[in-house]
């Protein structure tokens, strides 16, 4: 492309494209190239490779023109403002996160009204009123500065917090004096992941630094990781290197300090594989930690998943799937760590164990029963001690113990239940709502039903359907079928969102499939859909669609798909492989080019999940699955809205750019294939609420129109 062509994009975006409306908009001309990659005789065509250069003037001009086409199309759709207003009101509901302690102080995050970002409050003592400690909305009027990690020092004097700008995964850690609400001079850079682990003396914390990659490193484009210790009040140049593995630049590090401050426990994960190594450092005296104490290898075979939960003296409580595909928590004596000496604390059951925390002298196990959360209590000797009551079919997250008080806080959410924080007292066995919000009765006439359907290979898959009570099954209902990431063993959320609530209020049905690749039934459920078996996820999704049609919830002309991230693979493939089942789809920030994903951002670490494009056999399988390559075949595709964030540095927007270009060239029907790029935005966790609201309202408006559900 040339500078003159780039300039023409801008001109056209302001004139011709703004005048287009109707079912088949005119798109900016997208030049096709002849590039291709070949591995072992397997050839992957790549006609839109120039769109990978996302910072170039040509690509920016193309994005500007695409956004103008999309805006012109959306502007002429009926009820767009009404839908935006409905969703906007729901976005204003107060959202609180579970509290966390530092000494006598209690901290919590809360987003209120039209705030773009959550505010951090502190309560100095139980009887005092909460006060504002940190308000990121004051940092930026447009909400482009976000706090995406925070940890209070054990004495409550300091709060360390990570700041992201324009949605970048890279953050800078600052330290705030809680008493004065003023920041110290600390600026810790190069951090791309939590946690922040304070030592018991409150004089400093551990963090993981991600080094800048040296050139075009094909192994780890993000650079290798190192564990450092930062002492409060010192410059980052004085930070002490605690641990690294330069011989394994692709290993990801994590660190957690035990509650008693005795140990720092280091986790090592090759790429994103569900196999971890656990090392630890005995800090000798928690009040005067020995940072030069030796690193001890506890589990170093890489044979299973291991996660440190807590410790009781030399006894470590570890969540693992070693000889337990559904997961269990075991007690391990660090002086005799052989499996023959383990004892079960939370034994393996059919329900997948997805998390565990310690509260006082109890262990709380978070399990999934056919995809829905349950919480069970155990004594350290493995004895069952009852369960924590939950309101219904939903998802628990952010388990936060107040160890000294014997209290557990957690967030609970369901499709019909906005997120609320619940407090459970283990001694009195009572449950209360923390920071109670006004009751919402608007969805009393709706219900969520859990059903099961049979996938293509005979597997029984959970499906959650939310709709009005007493629904007549006559095939006339606009329906959205959603999928989570269905990858890395992460289970799908059954939680509330303003977008889902708005869709229901407009008369739609919302269905969520717990497809394989996730963690609903443990390791086997995940491994059934990795590498060359990833098509299984797609089959689960298309089988869910067939079930909804067969049971007369809806029909193909009224059925739409929604997904994001790794869920974009399944949605993109379902829409391109079985366009007869759907009339519309929306993909937000999807992984869509499976032939070159390993070359960008965090993509190199996904090889264990998807397979390597540098291997001929794997590449052949990836090409059959790649939504971008499937969309290059001309045919009648569903109407699609492909959304991306300009600064997403985990799943870069080039996936969406290339997929949208292929759809626009390959569509043979009079259906729109639109690209919507959120400028000045990146990670979802850091996106301002107003941007989320506008994006999701446009997704709903588009889907309702494409399903002919708008009057």
mmCIF file of N, CA and C in Angstrom, residues 42-145:
data_model
loop_
_atom_site.group_PDB
_atom_site.id
_atom_site.type_symbol
_atom_site.label_atom_id
_atom_site.label_comp_id
_atom_site.label_asym_id
_atom_site.label_seq_id
_atom_site.Cartn_x
_atom_site.Cartn_y
_atom_site.Cartn_z
ATOM 1 N N UNK A 42 3.235 -28.412 3.771
ATOM 2 C CA UNK A 42 1.906 -27.887 4.117
ATOM 3 C C UNK A 42 1.931 -26.376 3.916
ATOM 4 N N UNK A 43 1.038 -25.875 3.059
ATOM 5 C CA UNK A 43 1.059 -24.470 2.676
ATOM 6 C C UNK A 43 -0.111 -23.720 3.299
ATOM 7 N N UNK A 44 0.207 -22.594 3.947
ATOM 8 C CA UNK A 44 -0.813 -21.750 4.568
ATOM 9 C C UNK A 44 -0.842 -20.405 3.862
ATOM 10 N N UNK A 45 -1.906 -20.144 3.118
ATOM 11 C CA UNK A 45 -2.026 -18.870 2.413
ATOM 12 C C UNK A 45 -2.305 -17.753 3.401
ATOM 13 N N UNK A 46 -1.815 -16.562 3.069
ATOM 14 C CA UNK A 46 -1.943 -15.435 3.995
ATOM 15 C C UNK A 46 -2.085 -14.132 3.207
ATOM 16 N N UNK A 47 -3.223 -13.939 2.531
ATOM 17 C CA UNK A 47 -3.356 -12.792 1.622
ATOM 18 C C UNK A 47 -3.412 -11.431 2.311
ATOM 19 N N UNK A 48 -3.661 -11.404 3.617
ATOM 20 C CA UNK A 48 -3.791 -10.115 4.306
ATOM 21 C C UNK A 48 -2.698 -9.926 5.363
ATOM 22 N N UNK A 49 -1.525 -10.405 5.055
ATOM 23 C CA UNK A 49 -0.443 -10.314 6.034
ATOM 24 C C UNK A 49 -0.087 -8.871 6.365
ATOM 25 N N UNK A 50 -0.298 -7.971 5.434
ATOM 26 C CA UNK A 50 0.042 -6.569 5.698
ATOM 27 C C UNK A 50 -0.742 -5.997 6.880
ATOM 28 N N UNK A 51 -1.884 -6.620 7.220
ATOM 29 C CA UNK A 51 -2.683 -6.140 8.344
ATOM 30 C C UNK A 51 -2.055 -6.500 9.691
ATOM 31 N N UNK A 52 -1.018 -7.331 9.681
ATOM 32 C CA UNK A 52 -0.326 -7.655 10.927
ATOM 33 C C UNK A 52 0.478 -6.469 11.456
ATOM 34 N N UNK A 53 0.826 -5.547 10.583
ATOM 35 C CA UNK A 53 1.617 -4.378 10.990
ATOM 36 C C UNK A 53 0.676 -3.316 11.552
ATOM 37 N N UNK A 54 0.150 -3.590 12.747
ATOM 38 C CA UNK A 54 -0.983 -2.819 13.264
ATOM 39 C C UNK A 54 -0.645 -1.365 13.563
ATOM 40 N N UNK A 55 0.633 -1.028 13.695
ATOM 41 C CA UNK A 55 0.997 0.356 13.991
ATOM 42 C C UNK A 55 1.311 1.174 12.744
ATOM 43 N N UNK A 56 1.232 0.559 11.567
ATOM 44 C CA UNK A 56 1.563 1.283 10.339
ATOM 45 C C UNK A 56 0.445 2.254 9.959
ATOM 46 N N UNK A 57 0.795 3.272 9.186
ATOM 47 C CA UNK A 57 -0.194 4.259 8.731
ATOM 48 C C UNK A 57 -1.258 3.608 7.864
ATOM 49 N N UNK A 58 -0.843 2.649 7.032
ATOM 50 C CA UNK A 58 -1.797 1.979 6.148
ATOM 51 C C UNK A 58 -2.865 1.241 6.952
ATOM 52 N N UNK A 59 -2.424 0.487 7.951
ATOM 53 C CA UNK A 59 -3.385 -0.294 8.738
ATOM 54 C C UNK A 59 -4.263 0.628 9.575
ATOM 55 N N UNK A 60 -3.682 1.668 10.137
ATOM 56 C CA UNK A 60 -4.490 2.609 10.918
ATOM 57 C C UNK A 60 -5.563 3.273 10.054
ATOM 58 N N UNK A 61 -5.206 3.626 8.835
ATOM 59 C CA UNK A 61 -6.183 4.237 7.932
ATOM 60 C C UNK A 61 -7.273 3.236 7.573
ATOM 61 N N UNK A 62 -6.877 1.995 7.354
ATOM 62 C CA UNK A 62 -7.851 0.939 7.044
ATOM 63 C C UNK A 62 -8.811 0.733 8.210
ATOM 64 N N UNK A 63 -8.284 0.735 9.439
ATOM 65 C CA UNK A 63 -9.129 0.582 10.621
ATOM 66 C C UNK A 63 -10.089 1.760 10.744
ATOM 67 N N UNK A 64 -9.600 2.966 10.491
ATOM 68 C CA UNK A 64 -10.464 4.147 10.538
ATOM 69 C C UNK A 64 -11.628 4.008 9.565
ATOM 70 N N UNK A 65 -11.318 3.535 8.354
ATOM 71 C CA UNK A 65 -12.362 3.359 7.346
ATOM 72 C C UNK A 65 -13.344 2.263 7.745
ATOM 73 N N UNK A 66 -12.827 1.165 8.294
ATOM 74 C CA UNK A 66 -13.711 0.085 8.743
ATOM 75 C C UNK A 66 -14.627 0.562 9.867
ATOM 76 N N UNK A 67 -14.087 1.300 10.815
ATOM 77 C CA UNK A 67 -14.919 1.822 11.905
ATOM 78 C C UNK A 67 -16.005 2.755 11.380
ATOM 79 N N UNK A 68 -15.675 3.530 10.352
ATOM 80 C CA UNK A 68 -16.666 4.443 9.776
ATOM 81 C C UNK A 68 -17.798 3.665 9.108
ATOM 82 N N UNK A 69 -17.457 2.590 8.415
ATOM 83 C CA UNK A 69 -18.491 1.737 7.801
ATOM 84 C C UNK A 69 -19.399 1.165 8.880
ATOM 85 N N UNK A 70 -18.786 0.654 9.931
ATOM 86 C CA UNK A 70 -19.563 0.039 11.007
ATOM 87 C C UNK A 70 -20.453 1.061 11.698
ATOM 88 N N UNK A 71 -19.922 2.245 11.970
ATOM 89 C CA UNK A 71 -20.711 3.276 12.635
ATOM 90 C C UNK A 71 -21.883 3.715 11.761
ATOM 91 N N UNK A 72 -21.646 3.860 10.453
ATOM 92 C CA UNK A 72 -22.732 4.251 9.548
ATOM 93 C C UNK A 72 -23.821 3.184 9.519
ATOM 94 N N UNK A 73 -23.413 1.940 9.516
ATOM 95 C CA UNK A 73 -24.388 0.841 9.514
ATOM 96 C C UNK A 73 -25.189 0.835 10.820
ATOM 97 N N UNK A 74 -24.477 0.961 11.955
ATOM 98 C CA UNK A 74 -25.149 0.914 13.242
ATOM 99 C C UNK A 74 -26.085 2.105 13.431
ATOM 100 N N UNK A 75 -25.711 3.258 12.893
ATOM 101 C CA UNK A 75 -26.490 4.478 13.103
ATOM 102 C C UNK A 75 -27.882 4.390 12.505
ATOM 103 N N UNK A 76 -28.043 3.565 11.463
ATOM 104 C CA UNK A 76 -29.360 3.498 10.830
ATOM 105 C C UNK A 76 -30.227 2.357 11.367
ATOM 106 N N UNK A 77 -29.722 1.622 12.376
ATOM 107 C CA UNK A 77 -30.515 0.533 12.946
ATOM 108 C C UNK A 77 -31.489 1.081 13.984
ATOM 109 N N UNK A 78 -32.725 0.618 13.966
ATOM 110 C CA UNK A 78 -33.707 1.103 14.942
ATOM 111 C C UNK A 78 -33.369 0.657 16.358
ATOM 112 N N UNK A 79 -33.767 1.439 17.324
ATOM 113 C CA UNK A 79 -33.679 1.145 18.758
ATOM 114 C C UNK A 79 -32.243 1.106 19.280
ATOM 115 N N UNK A 80 -31.284 1.585 18.490
ATOM 116 C CA UNK A 80 -29.907 1.569 18.987
ATOM 117 C C UNK A 80 -29.765 2.365 20.279
ATOM 118 N N UNK A 81 -30.368 3.554 20.296
ATOM 119 C CA UNK A 81 -30.260 4.389 21.493
ATOM 120 C C UNK A 81 -30.988 3.752 22.672
ATOM 121 N N UNK A 82 -32.154 3.181 22.402
ATOM 122 C CA UNK A 82 -32.918 2.545 23.487
ATOM 123 C C UNK A 82 -32.104 1.415 24.119
ATOM 124 N N UNK A 83 -31.480 0.597 23.282
ATOM 125 C CA UNK A 83 -30.678 -0.516 23.793
ATOM 126 C C UNK A 83 -29.490 0.009 24.582
ATOM 127 N N UNK A 84 -28.838 1.047 24.064
ATOM 128 C CA UNK A 84 -27.692 1.635 24.775
ATOM 129 C C UNK A 84 -28.127 2.195 26.126
ATOM 130 N N UNK A 85 -29.307 2.826 26.176
ATOM 131 C CA UNK A 85 -29.793 3.394 27.430
ATOM 132 C C UNK A 85 -30.107 2.289 28.439
ATOM 133 N N UNK A 86 -30.731 1.205 27.964
ATOM 134 C CA UNK A 86 -31.050 0.082 28.857
ATOM 135 C C UNK A 86 -29.782 -0.498 29.462
ATOM 136 N N UNK A 87 -28.824 -0.762 28.614
ATOM 137 C CA UNK A 87 -27.586 -1.362 29.084
ATOM 138 C C UNK A 87 -26.819 -0.394 29.975
ATOM 139 N N UNK A 88 -26.839 0.886 29.617
ATOM 140 C CA UNK A 88 -26.137 1.875 30.421
ATOM 141 C C UNK A 88 -26.657 1.949 31.844
ATOM 142 N N UNK A 89 -27.970 1.857 32.020
ATOM 143 C CA UNK A 89 -28.545 1.873 33.363
ATOM 144 C C UNK A 89 -28.079 0.668 34.176
ATOM 145 N N UNK A 90 -28.015 -0.496 33.539
ATOM 146 C CA UNK A 90 -27.559 -1.695 34.236
ATOM 147 C C UNK A 90 -26.081 -1.598 34.599
ATOM 148 N N UNK A 91 -25.313 -0.896 33.770
ATOM 149 C CA UNK A 91 -23.888 -0.724 34.050
ATOM 150 C C UNK A 91 -23.651 0.150 35.275
ATOM 151 N N UNK A 92 -24.637 0.953 35.647
ATOM 152 C CA UNK A 92 -24.469 1.866 36.771
ATOM 153 C C UNK A 92 -24.679 1.196 38.124
ATOM 154 N N UNK A 93 -25.085 -0.063 38.107
ATOM 155 C CA UNK A 93 -25.270 -0.775 39.369
ATOM 156 C C UNK A 93 -23.935 -0.891 40.112
ATOM 157 N N UNK A 94 -23.995 -0.743 41.420
ATOM 158 C CA UNK A 94 -22.780 -0.814 42.231
ATOM 159 C C UNK A 94 -22.166 -2.213 42.164
ATOM 160 N N UNK A 95 -20.859 -2.269 41.921
ATOM 161 C CA UNK A 95 -20.139 -3.540 41.865
ATOM 162 C C UNK A 95 -19.032 -3.504 42.912
ATOM 163 N N UNK A 96 -19.083 -4.449 43.842
ATOM 164 C CA UNK A 96 -18.110 -4.519 44.928
ATOM 165 C C UNK A 96 -17.305 -5.800 44.808
ATOM 166 N N UNK A 97 -16.016 -5.718 45.108
ATOM 167 C CA UNK A 97 -15.153 -6.891 45.151
ATOM 168 C C UNK A 97 -14.945 -7.312 46.603
ATOM 169 N N UNK A 98 -14.646 -8.603 46.846
ATOM 170 C CA UNK A 98 -14.437 -9.063 48.226
ATOM 171 C C UNK A 98 -13.338 -8.275 48.935
ATOM 172 N N UNK A 99 -13.519 -7.997 50.218
ATOM 173 C CA UNK A 99 -12.520 -7.228 50.961
ATOM 174 C C UNK A 99 -11.268 -8.052 51.245
ATOM 175 N N UNK A 100 -10.169 -7.360 51.523
ATOM 176 C CA UNK A 100 -8.932 -8.019 51.917
ATOM 177 C C UNK A 100 -8.313 -7.213 53.056
ATOM 178 N N UNK A 101 -7.536 -7.887 53.884
ATOM 179 C CA UNK A 101 -7.066 -7.263 55.114
ATOM 180 C C UNK A 101 -5.591 -6.919 55.057
ATOM 181 N N UNK A 102 -5.217 -5.931 55.847
ATOM 182 C CA UNK A 102 -3.829 -5.574 56.122
ATOM 183 C C UNK A 102 -3.783 -5.070 57.544
ATOM 184 N N UNK A 103 -3.267 -5.887 58.471
ATOM 185 C CA UNK A 103 -3.338 -5.521 59.875
ATOM 186 C C UNK A 103 -4.789 -5.416 60.317
ATOM 187 N N UNK A 104 -5.122 -4.338 61.021
ATOM 188 C CA UNK A 104 -6.510 -4.126 61.439
ATOM 189 C C UNK A 104 -7.348 -3.513 60.325
ATOM 190 N N UNK A 105 -6.705 -3.049 59.282
ATOM 191 C CA UNK A 105 -7.427 -2.368 58.212
ATOM 192 C C UNK A 105 -8.046 -3.373 57.243
ATOM 193 N N UNK A 106 -9.187 -2.958 56.680
ATOM 194 C CA UNK A 106 -9.869 -3.744 55.655
ATOM 195 C C UNK A 106 -10.014 -2.876 54.410
ATOM 196 N N UNK A 107 -9.682 -3.440 53.266
ATOM 197 C CA UNK A 107 -9.721 -2.733 51.992
ATOM 198 C C UNK A 107 -10.753 -3.410 51.082
ATOM 199 N N UNK A 108 -11.376 -2.622 50.214
ATOM 200 C CA UNK A 108 -12.251 -3.211 49.196
ATOM 201 C C UNK A 108 -12.334 -2.274 48.001
ATOM 202 N N UNK A 109 -12.679 -2.871 46.859
ATOM 203 C CA UNK A 109 -12.858 -2.119 45.614
ATOM 204 C C UNK A 109 -14.335 -2.030 45.293
ATOM 205 N N UNK A 110 -14.728 -0.879 44.734
ATOM 206 C CA UNK A 110 -16.138 -0.692 44.396
ATOM 207 C C UNK A 110 -16.259 0.294 43.247
ATOM 208 N N UNK A 111 -17.078 -0.075 42.270
ATOM 209 C CA UNK A 111 -17.392 0.858 41.181
ATOM 210 C C UNK A 111 -18.846 1.285 41.338
ATOM 211 N N UNK A 112 -19.064 2.589 41.302
ATOM 212 C CA UNK A 112 -20.380 3.149 41.585
ATOM 213 C C UNK A 112 -20.828 4.027 40.426
ATOM 214 N N UNK A 113 -22.098 3.906 40.051
ATOM 215 C CA UNK A 113 -22.689 4.807 39.066
ATOM 216 C C UNK A 113 -21.945 4.818 37.750
ATOM 217 N N UNK A 114 -21.550 6.005 37.327
ATOM 218 C CA UNK A 114 -20.918 6.149 36.021
ATOM 219 C C UNK A 114 -19.393 6.178 36.084
ATOM 220 N N UNK A 115 -18.842 5.772 37.211
ATOM 221 C CA UNK A 115 -17.382 5.674 37.290
ATOM 222 C C UNK A 115 -16.879 4.697 36.235
ATOM 223 N N UNK A 116 -15.778 5.037 35.599
ATOM 224 C CA UNK A 116 -15.186 4.143 34.613
ATOM 225 C C UNK A 116 -14.358 3.035 35.243
ATOM 226 N N UNK A 117 -13.782 3.307 36.414
ATOM 227 C CA UNK A 117 -12.930 2.343 37.091
ATOM 228 C C UNK A 117 -13.347 2.216 38.557
ATOM 229 N N UNK A 118 -13.006 1.085 39.142
ATOM 230 C CA UNK A 118 -13.315 0.859 40.554
ATOM 231 C C UNK A 118 -12.439 1.723 41.452
ATOM 232 N N UNK A 119 -13.014 2.148 42.560
ATOM 233 C CA UNK A 119 -12.314 2.937 43.573
ATOM 234 C C UNK A 119 -11.923 1.998 44.716
ATOM 235 N N UNK A 120 -10.727 2.193 45.275
ATOM 236 C CA UNK A 120 -10.283 1.400 46.420
ATOM 237 C C UNK A 120 -10.564 2.177 47.703
ATOM 238 N N UNK A 121 -11.314 1.538 48.613
ATOM 239 C CA UNK A 121 -11.652 2.121 49.906
ATOM 240 C C UNK A 121 -10.882 1.396 51.007
ATOM 241 N N UNK A 122 -10.725 2.068 52.139
ATOM 242 C CA UNK A 122 -10.113 1.445 53.307
ATOM 243 C C UNK A 122 -10.956 1.763 54.528
ATOM 244 N N UNK A 123 -11.062 0.780 55.393
ATOM 245 C CA UNK A 123 -11.750 0.943 56.674
ATOM 246 C C UNK A 123 -10.687 0.720 57.754
ATOM 247 N N UNK A 124 -10.322 1.775 58.491
ATOM 248 C CA UNK A 124 -9.196 1.701 59.419
ATOM 249 C C UNK A 124 -9.466 0.780 60.601
ATOM 250 N N UNK A 125 -10.716 0.744 61.041
ATOM 251 C CA UNK A 125 -11.132 -0.155 62.119
ATOM 252 C C UNK A 125 -12.571 -0.566 61.852
ATOM 253 N N UNK A 126 -13.019 -1.668 62.429
ATOM 254 C CA UNK A 126 -14.378 -2.154 62.134
ATOM 255 C C UNK A 126 -15.465 -1.113 62.369
ATOM 256 N N UNK A 127 -15.257 -0.219 63.355
ATOM 257 C CA UNK A 127 -16.319 0.738 63.695
ATOM 258 C C UNK A 127 -16.248 2.025 62.880
ATOM 259 N N UNK A 128 -15.206 2.218 62.061
ATOM 260 C CA UNK A 128 -15.071 3.466 61.301
ATOM 261 C C UNK A 128 -15.668 3.330 59.910
ATOM 262 N N UNK A 129 -16.035 4.465 59.348
ATOM 263 C CA UNK A 129 -16.605 4.481 58.009
ATOM 264 C C UNK A 129 -15.501 4.295 56.966
ATOM 265 N N UNK A 130 -15.801 3.633 55.839
ATOM 266 C CA UNK A 130 -14.805 3.505 54.771
ATOM 267 C C UNK A 130 -14.449 4.884 54.209
ATOM 268 N N UNK A 131 -13.195 5.040 53.839
ATOM 269 C CA UNK A 131 -12.746 6.270 53.196
ATOM 270 C C UNK A 131 -12.029 5.921 51.894
ATOM 271 N N UNK A 132 -12.025 6.856 50.976
ATOM 272 C CA UNK A 132 -11.376 6.636 49.685
ATOM 273 C C UNK A 132 -9.869 6.636 49.875
ATOM 274 N N UNK A 133 -9.240 5.562 49.420
ATOM 275 C CA UNK A 133 -7.785 5.479 49.473
ATOM 276 C C UNK A 133 -7.172 5.766 48.111
ATOM 277 N N UNK A 134 -7.842 5.311 47.064
ATOM 278 C CA UNK A 134 -7.247 5.411 45.735
ATOM 279 C C UNK A 134 -8.362 5.440 44.694
ATOM 280 N N UNK A 135 -8.452 6.525 43.959
ATOM 281 C CA UNK A 135 -9.497 6.684 42.947
ATOM 282 C C UNK A 135 -8.853 6.864 41.575
ATOM 283 N N UNK A 136 -8.764 5.797 40.774
ATOM 284 C CA UNK A 136 -8.139 5.920 39.451
ATOM 285 C C UNK A 136 -8.923 6.817 38.506
ATOM 286 N N UNK A 137 -10.210 7.077 38.804
ATOM 287 C CA UNK A 137 -10.988 7.976 37.954
ATOM 288 C C UNK A 137 -10.427 9.396 38.001
ATOM 289 N N UNK A 138 -9.710 9.707 39.082
ATOM 290 C CA UNK A 138 -9.094 11.029 39.185
ATOM 291 C C UNK A 138 -7.813 11.118 38.370
ATOM 292 N N UNK A 139 -7.271 9.965 37.969
ATOM 293 C CA UNK A 139 -6.043 9.964 37.173
ATOM 294 C C UNK A 139 -6.308 10.362 35.725
ATOM 295 N N UNK A 140 -7.522 10.039 35.245
ATOM 296 C CA UNK A 140 -7.820 10.227 33.830
ATOM 297 C C UNK A 140 -9.320 10.389 33.650
ATOM 298 N N UNK A 141 -9.735 11.436 32.970
ATOM 299 C CA UNK A 141 -11.157 11.681 32.758
ATOM 300 C C UNK A 141 -11.796 10.618 31.884
ATOM 301 N N UNK A 142 -11.030 10.042 30.965
ATOM 302 C CA UNK A 142 -11.595 9.044 30.056
ATOM 303 C C UNK A 142 -11.437 7.618 30.558
ATOM 304 N N UNK A 143 -10.907 7.439 31.767
ATOM 305 C CA UNK A 143 -10.826 6.109 32.360
ATOM 306 C C UNK A 143 -9.770 5.204 31.772
ATOM 307 N N UNK A 144 -8.769 5.767 31.102
ATOM 308 C CA UNK A 144 -7.769 4.945 30.431
ATOM 309 C C UNK A 144 -6.611 4.547 31.337
ATOM 310 N N UNK A 145 -6.683 4.933 32.603
ATOM 311 C CA UNK A 145 -5.702 4.483 33.588
ATOM 312 C C UNK A 145 -6.444 3.594 34.588
#
